[in-house]
Coordinates of C-alpha atoms and ligand atoms in Angstrom, one line a residue:
X1179 CA -38.7 -37.4 63.6
X1180 CA -35.9 -37.9 61.0
X1181 CA -36.5 -40.9 58.6
X1182 CA -34.3 -43.8 59.4
X1183 CA -31.9 -44.8 56.7
X1184 CA -31.2 -48.5 56.0
X1185 CA -27.7 -49.4 55.4
X1186 CA -26.6 -49.8 51.8
X1187 CA -26.7 -53.7 51.3
X1188 CA -25.1 -55.5 48.3
X1189 CA -26.0 -59.0 47.4
X1190 CA -23.9 -61.8 49.2
X1191 CA -22.4 -64.4 47.4
X1192 CA -25.1 -67.0 48.3
X1193 CA -27.9 -64.7 47.1
X1194 CA -26.4 -64.4 43.6
X1195 CA -26.8 -67.8 41.7
X1196 CA -24.0 -69.0 39.4
X1197 CA -24.8 -68.0 36.0
X1198 CA -28.2 -66.4 36.7
X1199 CA -28.0 -62.9 35.5
X1200 CA -30.9 -61.0 34.1
X1201 CA -29.4 -58.6 31.8
X1202 CA -27.3 -59.0 28.7
X1203 CA -24.8 -56.0 28.2
X1204 CA -23.7 -56.1 24.5
X1205 CA -21.0 -53.4 23.7
X1206 CA -20.8 -53.0 19.8
X1207 CA -24.4 -54.3 19.9
X1208 CA -25.2 -52.8 16.4
X1209 CA -22.2 -54.2 14.7
X1210 CA -22.1 -57.3 12.3
X1211 CA -21.9 -59.9 14.9
X1212 CA -23.3 -57.9 18.0
X1213 CA -26.6 -57.1 16.3
X1214 CA -27.1 -60.8 15.6
X1215 CA -26.4 -61.8 19.2
X1216 CA -28.9 -59.0 20.4
X1217 CA -31.4 -60.3 17.9
X1218 CA -31.1 -63.8 19.4
X1219 CA -31.1 -62.7 23.2
X1220 CA -34.1 -60.3 22.6
X1221 CA -35.9 -63.3 21.0
X1222 CA -35.3 -65.4 24.1
X1223 CA -36.8 -62.6 26.2
X1224 CA -33.9 -61.3 27.7
X1225 CA -33.6 -57.6 28.7
X1226 CA -30.5 -56.6 26.3
X1227 CA -28.5 -53.3 26.6
X1228 CA -27.1 -52.3 23.2
X1229 CA -23.8 -50.4 23.3
X1230 CA -23.3 -48.0 20.2
X1231 CA -22.0 -44.6 19.6
X1232 CA -25.1 -43.6 17.6
X1233 CA -28.8 -43.7 18.4
X1234 CA -29.5 -43.8 14.7
X1235 CA -28.0 -47.3 14.6
X1236 CA -29.9 -48.4 17.9
X1237 CA -33.2 -47.1 16.4
X1238 CA -32.5 -49.1 13.2
X1239 CA -31.7 -52.2 14.9
X1240 CA -34.8 -51.9 17.3
X1241 CA -37.1 -51.1 14.1
X1242 CA -35.7 -54.3 12.6
X1243 CA -37.0 -56.5 15.4
X1244 CA -40.4 -58.1 15.7
X1245 CA -42.7 -57.1 18.6
X1246 CA -42.5 -58.0 21.5
X1247 CA -38.9 -58.6 21.0
X1248 CA -37.9 -55.1 20.4
X1249 CA -39.4 -53.8 23.6
X1250 CA -36.9 -55.7 25.6
X1251 CA -33.9 -53.8 24.3
X1252 CA -32.5 -50.5 25.5
X1253 CA -29.6 -48.1 24.2
X1254 CA -26.2 -47.4 25.8
X1255 CA -25.3 -44.6 23.6
X1256 CA -21.7 -43.6 24.1
X1257 CA -18.1 -43.5 22.9
X1258 CA -16.4 -46.1 25.1
X1259 CA -13.3 -44.3 24.9
X1260 CA -14.7 -41.3 26.7
X1261 CA -14.5 -42.3 30.4
X1262 CA -16.8 -39.5 31.7
X1263 CA -19.2 -40.3 29.0
X1264 CA -19.4 -43.9 30.2
X1265 CA -20.1 -42.8 33.7
X1266 CA -23.1 -40.7 32.6
X1267 CA -24.4 -43.1 30.4
X1268 CA -24.3 -45.9 33.3
X1269 CA -25.9 -43.5 35.7
X1270 CA -28.7 -42.9 33.0
X1271 CA -29.1 -46.7 32.9
X1272 CA -29.8 -46.8 36.4
X1273 CA -28.9 -50.4 37.1
X1274 CA -29.1 -51.2 40.6
X1275 CA -29.2 -53.6 43.6
X1276 CA -29.9 -57.2 42.8
X1277 CA -29.3 -56.8 39.1
X1278 CA -26.6 -59.1 37.4
X1279 CA -25.0 -58.5 34.0
X1280 CA -23.6 -60.8 31.4
X1281 CA -20.9 -58.6 29.6
X1282 CA -20.6 -59.2 25.9
X1283 CA -17.6 -57.0 25.0
X1284 CA -18.1 -56.9 21.3
X1285 CA -17.1 -53.4 20.5
X1286 CA -13.9 -53.2 18.6
X1287 CA -12.1 -51.0 16.2
X1288 CA -8.8 -50.0 14.5
X1289 CA -9.2 -51.5 10.9
X1290 CA -12.3 -49.1 10.4
X1291 CA -10.0 -46.2 11.0
X1292 CA -7.8 -47.3 7.8
X1293 CA -10.2 -49.3 5.7
X1294 CA -9.1 -47.7 2.5
X1295 CA -5.6 -47.9 3.2
X1296 CA -5.8 -51.7 3.9
X1297 CA -7.8 -52.1 1.1
X1298 CA -5.3 -50.2 -1.3
X1299 CA -2.4 -52.3 -0.1
X1300 CA -4.3 -55.6 -0.5
X1301 CA -5.5 -54.2 -4.0
X1302 CA -1.7 -53.7 -5.2
X1303 CA -1.0 -57.3 -4.3
X1304 CA -4.3 -58.6 -6.0
X1305 CA -2.8 -56.7 -9.3
X1306 CA 0.3 -58.3 -9.0
X1307 CA -1.0 -61.8 -8.3
X1308 CA -3.5 -61.4 -11.5
X1309 CA -0.4 -60.1 -13.6
X1310 CA 2.2 -62.7 -12.8
X1311 CA 0.2 -65.3 -11.2
X1312 CA 2.4 -65.4 -8.1
X1313 CA 3.7 -62.8 -5.6
X1314 CA 7.5 -61.7 -5.8
X1315 CA 9.6 -61.6 -2.8
X1316 CA 10.3 -57.9 -3.2
X1317 CA 6.7 -57.2 -3.7
X1318 CA 5.6 -59.0 -0.4
X1319 CA 8.4 -57.1 1.4
X1320 CA 7.1 -54.0 0.3
X1321 CA 3.6 -55.0 1.3
X1322 CA 4.9 -55.9 4.6
X1323 CA 6.2 -52.4 5.2
X1324 CA 3.1 -50.7 3.9
X1325 CA 0.8 -53.0 6.3
X1326 CA 3.3 -52.3 9.2
X1327 CA 3.1 -48.7 8.6
X1328 CA -0.8 -48.8 8.6
X1329 CA -1.0 -51.0 11.5
X1330 CA 1.1 -48.6 13.5
X1331 CA -0.7 -45.6 12.7
X1332 CA -4.1 -47.2 14.0
X1333 CA -2.4 -49.0 17.2
X1334 CA -3.4 -46.4 19.7
X1335 CA -7.0 -46.2 18.6
X1336 CA -7.1 -49.9 18.5
X1337 CA -5.7 -50.2 22.0
X1338 CA -8.0 -47.5 23.6
X1339 CA -11.1 -49.3 22.3
X1340 CA -10.4 -52.9 22.1
X1341 CA -8.4 -53.2 25.2
X1342 CA -8.3 -50.3 27.7
X1343 CA -12.2 -49.1 27.0
X1344 CA -13.4 -52.7 27.0
X1345 CA -11.8 -53.3 30.4
X1346 CA -12.5 -50.1 32.1
X1347 CA -16.4 -50.7 31.3
X1348 CA -16.0 -54.1 32.9
X1349 CA -14.4 -52.7 36.1
X1350 CA -17.1 -50.1 36.3
X1351 CA -19.7 -52.9 36.0
X1352 CA -17.9 -55.0 38.8
X1353 CA -17.4 -52.0 41.0
X1354 CA -21.2 -51.5 40.9
X1355 CA -21.8 -54.9 41.7
X1356 CA -23.3 -55.8 38.4
X1357 CA -20.4 -58.1 37.3
X1358 CA -20.5 -60.7 40.0
X1359 CA -20.6 -64.6 40.4
X1360 CA -24.1 -64.7 38.5
X1361 CA -22.5 -63.3 35.4
X1362 CA -20.6 -64.4 32.4
X1363 CA -18.2 -62.4 30.3
X1364 CA -18.1 -63.6 26.8
X1365 CA -15.3 -62.6 24.5
X1366 CA -14.9 -62.9 20.8
X1367 CA -11.4 -63.5 19.9
X1368 CA -10.0 -63.9 16.5
X1369 CA -7.8 -66.9 15.7
X1370 CA -4.6 -64.6 15.4
X1371 CA -5.1 -62.9 18.8
X1372 CA -5.9 -66.1 20.5
X1373 CA -2.5 -67.7 19.1
X1374 CA -0.8 -64.5 20.3
X1375 CA -2.2 -64.8 23.6
X1376 CA -1.2 -68.3 23.8
X1377 CA 2.2 -67.7 22.6
X1378 CA 2.9 -65.3 25.3
X1379 CA 2.0 -67.9 27.8
X1380 CA 5.0 -70.0 26.3
X1381 CA 7.8 -70.4 28.7
X1382 CA 10.4 -68.9 26.1
X1383 CA 8.5 -65.7 25.9
X1384 CA 8.3 -65.1 29.8
X1385 CA 8.7 -61.5 30.6
X1386 CA 8.1 -60.4 26.9
X1387 CA 5.7 -57.8 25.9
X1388 CA 2.7 -58.8 23.7
X1389 CA 4.0 -56.9 20.8
X1390 CA 7.4 -59.0 21.1
X1391 CA 5.5 -62.2 20.6
X1392 CA 2.8 -61.1 18.2
X1393 CA 2.6 -64.2 15.6
X1394 CA 0.2 -62.9 13.2
X1395 CA 0.5 -60.9 9.8
X1396 CA 1.2 -57.3 9.7
X1397 CA -2.0 -56.2 8.3
X1398 CA -3.6 -57.5 11.5
X1399 CA -1.0 -56.5 14.1
X1400 CA -2.6 -53.5 15.8
X1401 CA -5.9 -55.4 16.3
X1402 CA -4.2 -58.9 17.0
X1403 CA -2.2 -57.4 20.0
X1404 CA -4.8 -55.4 21.4
X1405 CA -7.4 -58.2 21.3
X1406 CA -4.9 -60.6 22.8
X1407 CA -4.4 -58.0 25.6
X1408 CA -8.3 -57.6 26.1
X1409 CA -8.6 -61.6 26.5
X1410 CA -5.9 -61.4 29.0
X1411 CA -7.3 -58.5 30.9
X1412 CA -10.9 -59.8 30.9
X1413 CA -9.8 -63.2 32.2
X1414 CA -8.5 -61.6 35.2
X1415 CA -11.6 -59.1 35.5
X1416 CA -13.8 -62.4 35.4
X1417 CA -11.6 -64.1 38.1
X1418 CA -11.9 -60.9 40.4
X1419 CA -15.7 -60.6 39.9
X1420 CA -16.4 -64.4 40.5
X1421 CA -17.7 -64.5 37.0
X1422 CA -17.4 -67.3 34.4
X1423 CA -15.3 -66.4 31.6
X1424 CA -16.0 -67.7 28.0
X1425 CA -13.1 -67.0 25.4
X1426 CA -14.9 -67.7 22.0
X1427 CA -12.4 -68.0 19.1
X1428 CA -13.6 -67.3 15.5
X1429 CA -11.9 -67.0 12.1
X1430 CA -13.0 -64.3 9.7
X1431 CA -16.7 -63.4 10.1
X1432 CA -18.6 -62.8 6.9
X1433 CA -21.4 -60.0 6.9
X1434 CA -18.9 -58.0 9.0
X1435 CA -17.1 -54.9 7.5
X1436 CA -13.8 -56.5 8.3
X1437 CA -14.8 -60.1 7.5
X1438 CA -16.1 -58.9 4.1
X1439 CA -12.9 -57.0 3.4
X1440 CA -10.8 -59.9 4.1
X1441 CA -13.0 -62.2 1.9
X1442 CA -12.4 -60.1 -1.2
X1443 CA -8.7 -60.8 -0.9
X1444 CA -8.7 -64.6 -0.1
X1445 CA -6.4 -65.5 -3.1
X1446 CA -3.8 -63.0 -2.0
X1447 CA -3.9 -64.3 1.5
X1448 CA -3.7 -67.8 0.3
X1449 CA -0.9 -67.1 -2.0
X1450 CA 1.2 -65.1 0.5
X1451 CA 0.6 -67.7 3.2
X1452 CA 1.2 -71.0 1.3
X1453 CA 3.5 -73.1 3.5
X1454 CA 5.1 -75.9 1.2
X1455 CA 2.4 -77.1 -0.9
X1456 CA -0.2 -77.0 2.1
X1457 CA -3.5 -75.4 0.9
X1458 CA -4.3 -72.4 3.2
X1459 CA -8.0 -72.9 4.0
X1460 CA -10.0 -69.8 5.6
X1461 CA -13.1 -71.0 7.3
X1462 CA -15.5 -68.2 6.7
X1463 CA -18.8 -68.6 8.9
X1464 CA -21.3 -65.7 8.8
X1465 CA -22.2 -63.2 11.8
X1466 CA -25.4 -65.1 12.3
X1467 CA -23.6 -68.5 12.6
X1468 CA -21.2 -67.2 15.0
X1469 CA -24.0 -65.4 17.1
X1470 CA -26.0 -68.5 17.0
X1471 CA -23.2 -70.6 18.4
X1472 CA -22.3 -67.9 21.1
X1473 CA -25.8 -67.9 22.5
X1474 CA -26.1 -71.6 22.4
X1475 CA -22.8 -72.6 24.0
X1476 CA -23.2 -69.9 26.7
X1477 CA -26.6 -70.6 27.5
X1478 CA -25.6 -73.4 30.0
X1479 CA -23.5 -72.4 32.9
X1480 CA -19.7 -74.1 33.0
X1481 CA -19.4 -77.0 35.2
X1482 CA -19.2 -76.4 39.3
X1483 CA -15.2 -76.7 39.1
X1484 CA -14.8 -74.6 35.9
X1485 CA -14.3 -70.6 35.8
X1486 CA -13.2 -70.1 32.4
X1487 CA -13.4 -71.9 29.0
X1488 CA -12.1 -71.3 25.2
X1489 CA -14.3 -72.4 22.7
X1490 CA -13.5 -72.6 18.9
X1491 CA -16.5 -71.5 17.0
X1492 CA -17.4 -72.1 13.3
X1493 CA -14.2 -73.5 12.0
X1494 CA -16.6 -76.3 10.7
X1495 CA -20.2 -75.2 9.9
X1496 CA -22.2 -74.5 13.1
X1497 CA -19.6 -76.3 15.3
X1498 CA -18.2 -75.3 18.6
X1499 CA -15.4 -77.3 19.9
X1500 CA -13.0 -77.1 23.2
X1501 CA -10.4 -78.9 21.2
X1502 CA -8.4 -76.9 18.5
X1503 CA -10.2 -77.5 15.3
X1504 CA -8.4 -79.6 12.5
X1505 CA -8.5 -77.0 10.0
X1506 CA -7.1 -74.1 12.0
X1507 CA -4.4 -73.2 9.9
X1508 CA -2.7 -69.7 10.4
X1509 CA -1.1 -67.8 7.9
X1510 CA 2.9 -68.3 8.5
X1511 CA 3.9 -65.4 10.9
X1512 CA 4.5 -62.0 9.2
X1513 CA 4.0 -63.2 5.8
X1514 CA 1.9 -60.2 5.0
Ligands
NAP1227 N1 -15.2 -59.8 11.7 C1 -14.3 -60.6 12.0 O1 -13.9 -61.3 11.0 C2 -14.1 -61.0 13.4 C3 -13.3 -62.4 13.7 C4 -12.9 -62.8 14.9 C5 -13.4 -61.9 16.1 N2 -14.2 -60.8 15.7 C6 -14.5 -59.8 17.0 O2 -15.8 -59.7 17.1 C7 -16.4 -58.6 17.6 C8 -17.4 -58.1 16.6 O3 -16.8 -57.9 15.5 P1 -17.6 -57.4 14.2 O4 -16.8 -57.5 12.9 O5 -19.1 -57.9 14.1 O6 -17.7 -55.8 14.4 P2 -18.2 -54.5 13.6 O7 -19.3 -55.0 12.8 O8 -17.1 -53.9 13.1 O9 -18.6 -53.7 14.9 C9 -17.9 -53.1 15.6 C10 -18.8 -52.4 16.8 O10 -17.9 -51.6 17.6 C11 -18.6 -50.5 18.0 N3 -17.4 -49.5 18.3 C12 -16.3 -49.3 17.8 N4 -15.5 -48.3 18.5 C13 -16.3 -47.8 19.3 C14 -16.3 -46.9 20.4 N5 -15.2 -46.1 20.5 N6 -17.1 -46.8 21.4 C15 -18.1 -47.6 21.4 N7 -18.5 -48.7 20.5 C16 -17.5 -48.7 19.5 C17 -19.3 -50.1 16.7 O11 -20.3 -49.4 17.4 P3 -21.1 -48.1 16.8 O12 -22.6 -48.8 16.5 O13 -20.9 -47.0 17.3 O14 -20.3 -48.1 15.3 C18 -19.6 -51.3 16.2 O15 -21.0 -51.6 16.5 C19 -15.1 -57.8 17.8 O16 -14.6 -57.7 19.1 C20 -14.2 -58.3 16.7 O17 -12.9 -58.1 17.0 C21 -14.4 -60.2 14.6

């Protein structure tokens, strides 16, 4: 007699409790901020899936964790821009019925592709600042052109990983029932990408594209636009999946490759961004401070009537607020 096959059954809405996921899926999990988040989640006994392109980085992270925390992390080794590779890697993970994922899409790129070019362009300004103690308008204009060219050269790459691949993985998780009303999507936006996202929602900008309303400096153009795009897309994804959406906004984060690059050029950023006599103050939390805030504020689910929230993290040490922090001062648009 042929064995009877039971019909495929997916969890119903009532079976999946709000905010009750059992797995944390952290892309960019070996990165500056990602690895700190993985460390904290593993310490809490969470099962953590760590996205990276290289197994070596995963093994190094795993070895740096104390036992038994290290036994709770597993790798998801794939270039997220490779759709077939992502499918194969998901299959290998073998996540299935009854499992619910919190999605931390921290993988991001763009800057890394042209780190030396960005460094050189900032270096030129630094030399001028040292020599003349101020930045001349013509030099600033030339720099703006330099940064624009570099930013445009890395734009496609930035969009593929920061926006398209990030959303595509989220959709796959949703299609497999793993991203559901028990899930949280926890996104880490930058100050500039968040202001760009808000600018797009301004009535004057209705119908415009993100690159037409971008409000940040030229050196950050590719990243700012694609990160804003991701934030918008992920919010829609969360709504579709019934998941909660945490839009965490942070300033420059130290102990990350980009944060540490920016930190070297703070005097130039200050000088180029000076508005009147106002002093440009750049809050610089570290990756571990931001990770601690993220893990803390996302531990408790949102209120019953809330589906998404924006939280500003680390603008004052250790602080997370829903209100725009008093020291959130942006460089004047397009100054660099
Ligand atoms: N750093 C800041 O100042 C700052 C400020 C605000 C927001 N953020 C956001 O915070 C998040 C983390 O930033 P971070 O500076 O900590 O990151 P990071 O150290 O630069 O690490 C980036 C991670 O992204 C992964 N990645 C890049 N391209 C990938 C691809 N094609 N496929 C798979 N993985 C890929 C890398 O994985 P591998 O292990 O394969 O290299 C790496 O682990 C990002 O979303 C960033 O935009 C950063």
